[in-house]
Amino acid sequence: MASRPELLAPPEIFYDDTEARKYTSSSRIIEIQAMLSERALELLGLPDDGVPKLLLDIGCGSGLSGETLSENGHHWIGLDISQSMLNIALEREVEGDLLLGDMGQGLGVRSGVIDGAISISAVQWLCNADKSSHNPRLRLKAFFTSLYRCLANGARAVFQLYPENLNQRELILNAAMHAGFAGGIVVDYPHSSKRRKEFLVLTCGQRSVNTTISKGKGEDGDSGSDDDSEEENQTVSISDRHRPRKKQKKNKSGKGREWILRHKEKSRRKGNIVPPDTKYTGRKRKDRF
Amino acid sequence: MRLLTHNMLSSNIKGVTNGFPLRIEAEKVVEKVVEMNADFLKKMFEKIDWKAFADASRAMGYAELPEEADSSMLESDEFLQRYHHALLELHLEEGALICPETGRRFPVNKGIPNMLLHEDEV
Ligand SMILES: C[S@@+](CC[C@H](N)C(=O)[O-])C[C@H]1O[C@@H](n2cnc3c(N)ncnc32)[C@H](O)[C@@H]1O
């Protein structure tokens, strides 16, 4: 399996001029991103009144996702951290306005003015700490809190993402719920390892709206099923939100042993040299002062 | 960047309590003609901060917007034309956006504002 780009380099480095051009010249990528964006737009559930909306495209890259929004008659503002990707968007003469920015620093957008947001294949990048000053949890928090603030009441945000593992999905979902969003995950083609796609659908404002979350595509059919993973054949819905939060044991510094072990493991997987885990790892220390 | 976007942006530097509106320093403004959609303009009217919008349009060299506006004006075609032009057809191509509280400059190149914060601003 191809390695995940998020693990190779920070996004503004990974998406350099060469990669940005490569990404945007692949007809396969163009087609997939358009399909994902079309589906995300559908999941936004915008009123069918023919009036153009003002939308955000977070991690808009070279504008492949935004083009779908334009084709559907909407105005959009795209944010991306890679100048190279934005340069290609300029070359493609996208209709949206572009901003160079880091979603992990929070969005500088006024309250309640945005009708909806999409983000296609981008948010998983926030789960990595690319600099020593980066704390994924804080960056996710800054992002979701600011997103919640700028959305109009009842507006939705739809994220197509490729979480690396369950922890990552949980991390993202938790940050979103903490910020006040209601919502859950819609899985399209859960039976197919190739076609399977995950969308995080969040609603701002009206809390606990279980019923409005759309069903995933190909959920109960046998369409496109190429393996038999039984356990994942259902849309995870908002009910997740009410599950009691796992309380972590915390030591004085605020980080529990579990947290430390998890992070050491993650760091090891990235090839870093990390001290071995012992019974002393993350133990409670005596107060000295 | 169009004034539509400018009207939504605010500086989110740590500690800034009112980062809106960002002051515009225009070095180069370009115009791109787009079709007018009256329904969109009417819907947006509720969200636009008019004072900031009118000031911004003047900073872009367009002085045809009234200082104040109320929704009854949306009945006038002439008003809609001007509102449309300022909101969607003027683009800040080169220049800067200035945080009203700290004076921090966010440069705008090739129409793209650089809103990246330094580490001590987060
Ligand atoms: C796989 S591309 C997707 C681009 C576009 N949405 C599309 O569908 O083609 C992921 C994009 O997310 C952007 N990105 C990653 N981390 C980001 C961050 N912290 N802030 C803003 N953009 C980010 C990358 O620069 C890249 O352009």
XYZ file of C-alpha atoms and ligand atoms in Angstrom:
438
model
C 0.000 0.000 0.000
C 1.224 3.481 -0.794
C 2.507 5.268 2.282
C 0.394 8.063 3.642
C 1.574 11.505 2.563
C 0.808 12.930 6.018
C 3.582 10.789 7.441
C 6.176 11.895 4.933
C 6.362 15.647 5.483
C 4.308 18.652 6.638
C 1.640 19.589 4.066
C 3.282 22.845 2.967
C 6.459 20.872 2.230
C 4.847 17.754 0.795
C 2.668 19.748 -1.589
C 5.510 21.584 -3.314
C 5.434 22.774 -6.935
C 6.170 19.332 -8.339
C 3.681 17.447 -6.187
C 0.985 20.107 -6.661
C 1.294 19.803 -10.412
C 1.439 16.018 -10.333
C -1.645 15.913 -8.101
C -3.643 18.173 -10.353
C -2.638 16.535 -13.636
C -3.811 13.085 -12.691
C -7.160 12.499 -14.364
C -7.859 9.779 -11.825
C -7.366 12.180 -8.906
C -9.425 14.881 -10.611
C -12.265 12.432 -11.087
C -12.143 11.057 -7.554
C -11.951 14.506 -5.907
C -14.878 15.723 -8.002
C -16.929 12.700 -6.988
C -16.085 13.155 -3.307
C -16.904 16.867 -3.470
C -20.194 16.211 -5.202
C -21.125 13.797 -2.428
C -19.971 16.211 0.291
C -22.088 18.947 -1.240
C -25.060 16.600 -1.265
C -24.465 15.801 2.413
C -24.421 19.540 3.213
C -28.144 19.373 2.618
C -28.399 22.995 1.490
C -31.903 24.346 0.939
C -33.038 23.687 -2.588
C -34.038 27.303 -3.281
C -31.736 28.041 -6.196
C -30.007 30.847 -4.312
C -26.192 30.623 -4.377
C -24.619 30.051 -0.964
C -21.376 31.203 0.594
C -19.309 28.113 1.390
C -15.860 27.334 2.750
C -13.510 24.805 1.232
C -10.980 23.867 3.879
C -7.742 22.477 2.517
C -8.914 23.554 -0.930
C -5.594 22.729 -2.590
C -5.537 23.348 -6.319
C -9.286 23.894 -6.383
C -10.499 20.490 -7.532
C -13.100 20.363 -4.764
C -14.027 24.024 -5.118
C -14.741 23.623 -8.808
C -17.603 21.338 -7.904
C -19.013 24.084 -5.701
C -18.737 26.612 -8.542
C -20.367 24.224 -10.970
C -23.292 24.072 -8.602
C -23.532 27.847 -8.599
C -22.100 28.601 -5.150
C -19.566 31.144 -3.977
C -16.697 29.785 -1.964
C -13.645 30.774 0.000
C -10.819 28.267 -0.044
C -8.125 27.947 2.582
C -4.891 26.053 2.110
C -1.472 25.947 3.695
C 0.405 25.127 0.495
C 1.324 28.086 -1.713
C 2.180 25.648 -4.510
C -1.300 24.144 -4.481
C -2.849 27.626 -4.469
C -0.649 28.641 -7.404
C -2.134 25.798 -9.433
C -5.600 26.922 -8.358
C -4.754 30.389 -9.773
C -3.545 28.790 -12.963
C -6.822 26.905 -13.243
C -8.643 30.208 -12.727
C -10.930 28.886 -10.036
C -13.850 31.114 -9.170
C -13.491 30.976 -5.407
C -11.351 33.342 -3.353
C -8.195 31.783 -1.984
C -6.483 32.269 1.355
C -3.078 31.043 2.409
C -3.619 29.819 5.938
C -3.316 26.994 8.417
C -6.607 25.544 9.617
C -4.836 24.392 12.778
C -4.419 28.041 13.763
C -8.187 28.518 13.630
C -10.180 30.318 10.960
C -10.249 34.096 11.049
C -13.828 34.396 9.894
C -16.660 36.416 11.436
C -19.441 34.730 13.402
C -22.405 33.086 11.761
C -21.766 34.202 8.194
C -20.945 30.952 6.388
C -23.696 28.751 4.910
C -21.692 25.534 4.876
C -18.208 24.078 4.712
C -16.626 21.168 2.938
C -13.190 19.708 3.361
C -12.019 16.966 1.046
C -9.109 14.703 1.996
C -7.495 17.304 4.224
C -8.370 17.177 7.912
C -6.372 14.025 8.684
C -3.311 16.234 8.237
C -4.169 17.973 11.504
C -3.548 14.792 13.467
C 0.201 15.058 12.995
C 2.571 17.186 14.973
C 4.845 18.572 12.294
C 6.626 21.031 14.532
C 7.590 20.828 18.178
C 5.094 23.607 18.829
C 2.266 21.553 17.328
C -0.177 19.750 19.543
C -2.735 17.949 17.340
C -5.400 18.098 20.020
C -5.049 21.859 20.423
C -4.916 22.429 16.690
C -8.039 20.369 16.122
C -9.706 22.317 18.902
C -8.719 25.688 17.456
C -9.955 24.577 14.073
C -13.338 23.151 15.070
C -14.097 25.924 17.549
C -13.475 28.614 14.945
C -15.412 26.665 12.323
C -18.370 26.327 14.661
C -18.308 30.040 15.319
C -18.310 31.131 11.687
C -21.108 28.829 10.516
C -24.664 30.096 10.413
C -27.089 28.433 12.784
C -28.146 25.077 11.384
C -25.370 25.068 8.769
C -23.369 21.929 8.179
C -19.759 21.047 7.616
C -18.874 17.877 5.724
C -15.419 16.343 5.850
C -14.261 13.536 3.652
C -11.305 12.022 5.369
C -8.932 9.125 5.437
C -8.304 8.513 9.121
C -5.168 6.501 9.657
C -6.733 4.424 12.416
C -9.508 4.347 14.996
C -7.644 6.654 17.358
C -7.417 9.314 14.744
C -11.089 9.130 13.886
C -11.902 9.389 17.575
C -9.548 12.332 18.022
C -11.212 14.248 15.193
C -14.750 13.343 16.230
C -14.104 14.316 19.842
C -12.683 17.688 18.893
C -15.735 18.365 16.750
C -18.203 17.381 19.477
C -16.309 19.427 22.051
C -16.625 22.470 19.846
C -20.401 22.027 20.014
C -21.121 20.237 16.768
C -23.674 17.482 16.510
C -23.287 14.860 13.856
C -21.572 11.667 12.980
C -19.907 9.597 10.337
C -21.534 8.518 7.105
C -19.843 5.593 5.410
C -20.432 5.013 1.716
C -19.848 1.506 0.393
C -18.771 0.126 3.761
C -18.420 -3.372 2.298
C -15.948 -2.400 -0.329
C -12.361 -1.817 0.653
C -11.797 0.065 -2.608
C -14.886 2.215 -2.770
C -15.361 2.749 0.930
C -15.483 6.451 1.733
C -15.975 8.184 5.047
C -17.662 11.519 5.589
C -17.899 13.322 8.871
C -21.153 15.281 8.777
C -21.439 18.010 11.402
C -24.285 20.345 12.187
C -23.907 23.679 13.883
C -26.483 24.986 16.299
C -29.488 22.741 16.635
C -28.157 20.047 18.879
C -28.940 16.327 18.887
C -30.355 15.947 15.438
C -29.936 12.204 14.963
C -32.566 11.867 12.387
C -31.283 14.198 9.761
C -27.982 12.434 9.157
C -28.037 10.814 5.767
C -27.513 7.158 5.168
C -24.322 5.957 3.580
C -24.444 4.762 0.024
C -24.408 1.042 -0.683
C -24.939 0.353 2.974
C -27.368 -2.500 2.827
C -26.998 -3.501 -0.790
C -24.405 -5.883 -2.104
C -23.308 -3.286 -4.597
C -19.564 -3.084 -4.877
C -18.972 -5.452 -2.028
C -15.561 -6.990 -2.393
C -15.007 -8.117 1.116
C -17.183 -9.126 4.031
C -16.287 -6.867 6.860
C -19.453 -7.240 8.876
C -18.770 -4.969 11.776
C -18.495 -1.744 9.827
C -21.617 -1.992 7.785
C -23.462 0.699 9.576
C -23.417 4.401 9.633
C -22.082 5.605 12.920
C -24.551 8.196 13.984
C -24.778 10.963 16.452
C -25.556 8.547 19.279
C -21.795 8.304 19.639
C -21.972 11.727 21.107
C -23.773 10.558 24.183
C -21.406 7.770 25.017
C -19.746 8.639 28.284
C -16.316 9.983 27.595
C -13.504 7.718 28.636
C -11.891 9.242 31.658
C -8.170 8.969 31.466
C -6.126 8.651 34.572
C -4.069 11.751 34.790
C -0.896 12.320 36.685
C 0.363 15.634 37.886
C 1.563 16.847 34.519
C -1.837 16.110 33.089
C -0.782 13.290 30.775
C -1.574 9.738 31.800
C 0.550 6.652 31.218
C -1.771 5.530 28.463
C -1.358 8.830 26.660
C 2.394 8.651 26.889
C 2.506 5.060 25.655
C 0.291 5.919 22.745
C 2.436 8.834 21.747
C 5.672 6.936 22.120
C 4.262 4.180 19.938
C 3.212 6.715 17.318
C 6.574 8.354 17.363
C 8.269 4.947 16.971
C 6.124 4.221 13.969
C 7.422 7.391 12.430
C 10.915 5.998 12.857
C 11.974 8.174 15.767
C 14.201 6.905 18.510
C 12.087 6.644 21.622
C 13.115 5.366 25.067
C 11.707 1.900 25.882
C 8.514 1.627 27.918
C 9.122 0.536 31.493
C 7.039 0.377 34.628
C 8.269 3.903 35.333
C 6.814 5.345 32.168
C 4.288 7.992 33.090
C 4.303 6.983 36.769
C 3.228 9.415 39.393
C 6.155 11.343 40.725
C 6.624 12.676 44.211
C 5.929 16.310 44.716
C 9.269 17.858 45.301
C 8.451 21.466 45.811
C -9.805 38.476 -3.120
C -13.246 39.983 -3.475
C -14.872 42.273 -0.932
C -17.357 39.485 -0.252
C -14.494 37.581 1.328
C -12.969 40.656 2.932
C -16.265 41.310 4.710
C -16.120 37.844 6.307
C -12.472 37.896 7.371
C -11.231 38.949 10.744
C -7.815 38.863 12.330
C -7.475 35.955 14.714
C -4.171 36.822 16.270
C -4.030 35.638 19.854
C -5.331 38.267 22.253
C -7.074 40.358 19.622
C -10.668 40.970 20.694
C -11.951 42.788 17.660
C -10.104 41.849 14.512
C -12.775 43.167 12.168
C -12.644 44.794 9.704
C -9.174 44.342 8.330
C -8.033 47.606 6.788
C -7.254 47.386 3.092
C -4.056 48.700 1.586
C -4.605 48.456 -2.149
C -1.696 48.493 -4.567
C -3.442 46.821 -7.444
C -7.131 46.199 -7.975
C -8.531 44.219 -10.896
C -12.086 43.894 -12.150
C -13.689 40.718 -13.407
C -17.200 40.900 -14.734
C -19.623 38.318 -13.359
C -23.319 37.835 -13.804
C -25.537 39.462 -11.199
C -27.785 37.352 -9.018
C -30.266 39.556 -7.140
C -31.393 36.750 -4.828
C -27.849 36.167 -3.655
C -27.318 39.879 -3.081
C -30.494 40.118 -1.044
C -29.598 37.104 1.082
C -26.062 38.387 1.622
C -27.344 41.804 2.594
C -28.366 40.403 5.976
C -24.806 39.286 6.634
C -22.773 42.103 5.178
C -21.395 44.644 7.591
C -22.228 47.627 5.435
C -19.980 50.174 7.046
C -16.941 47.921 6.615
C -18.036 47.116 3.073
C -18.433 50.739 2.028
C -15.087 51.679 3.582
C -13.403 48.734 1.891
C -14.847 49.651 -1.495
C -13.466 53.156 -1.124
C -10.053 51.751 -0.227
C -10.295 49.854 -3.511
C -10.957 53.074 -5.376
C -14.713 52.669 -5.797
C -16.738 55.464 -4.231
C -20.249 54.706 -5.459
C -21.635 52.941 -2.384
C -23.762 54.860 0.127
C -22.365 55.220 3.659
C -25.401 53.466 5.026
C -27.892 51.097 3.496
C -31.161 49.511 4.495
C -33.051 46.664 2.916
C -35.550 48.944 1.163
C -32.710 49.963 -1.156
C -32.594 46.438 -2.521
C -35.630 47.375 -4.617
C -33.499 49.750 -6.651
C -31.755 48.249 -9.678
C -29.123 50.896 -9.624
C -28.278 50.146 -6.020
C -28.097 46.422 -6.752
C -25.717 47.029 -9.660
C -23.307 48.982 -7.473
C -23.593 46.578 -4.583
C -22.953 43.682 -6.973
C -19.978 45.370 -8.589
C -18.302 46.207 -5.284
C -19.028 42.832 -3.691
C -18.116 40.461 -6.502
C -16.313 42.198 -9.339
C -13.509 44.093 -7.588
C -10.501 41.992 -6.657
C -7.662 43.054 -4.415
C -4.753 41.701 -6.433
C -1.744 43.189 -4.627
C -1.593 44.965 -1.302
C -2.204 44.092 2.309
C -4.806 43.592 5.003
C -4.070 45.286 8.293
C -5.261 44.034 11.673
C -7.233 46.943 13.210
C -5.997 46.204 16.721
C -2.335 45.323 16.312
C -1.453 46.870 12.960
C -0.061 43.520 11.811
C 0.106 43.348 7.992
C -1.182 40.353 6.119
C 0.310 40.680 2.627
C -1.821 39.986 -0.431
C -0.010 38.585 -3.467
C -1.578 37.476 -6.717
C -4.934 38.003 -5.057
C -4.193 35.652 -2.160
C -4.005 37.054 1.378
C -1.369 35.344 3.463
C -3.179 34.757 6.753
C -0.539 32.449 8.249
C 0.205 33.449 11.821
C 3.637 33.439 13.422
C 4.033 30.994 16.251
C 3.763 33.667 18.922
C 0.482 34.894 17.452
C -1.344 31.570 17.856
C -5.277 15.768 -0.745
S -5.260 17.531 -0.878
C -6.947 17.862 -1.238
C -7.140 19.173 -1.949
C -8.559 19.469 -2.416
N -9.496 19.536 -1.297
C -9.015 18.437 -3.421
O -10.036 17.800 -3.174
O -8.340 18.229 -4.413
C -5.080 18.029 0.830
C -4.844 19.515 1.002
O -4.939 19.848 2.383
C -4.030 20.905 2.621
N -3.742 21.022 4.052
C -3.110 20.110 4.850
N -2.990 20.593 6.103
C -3.531 21.836 6.102
C -3.678 22.834 7.101
N -3.221 22.657 8.348
N -4.303 23.991 6.774
C -4.757 24.189 5.505
N -4.634 23.275 4.518
C -4.022 22.107 4.808
C -2.824 20.515 1.785
O -1.959 21.614 1.558
C -3.487 19.989 0.524
O -3.630 20.973 -0.445
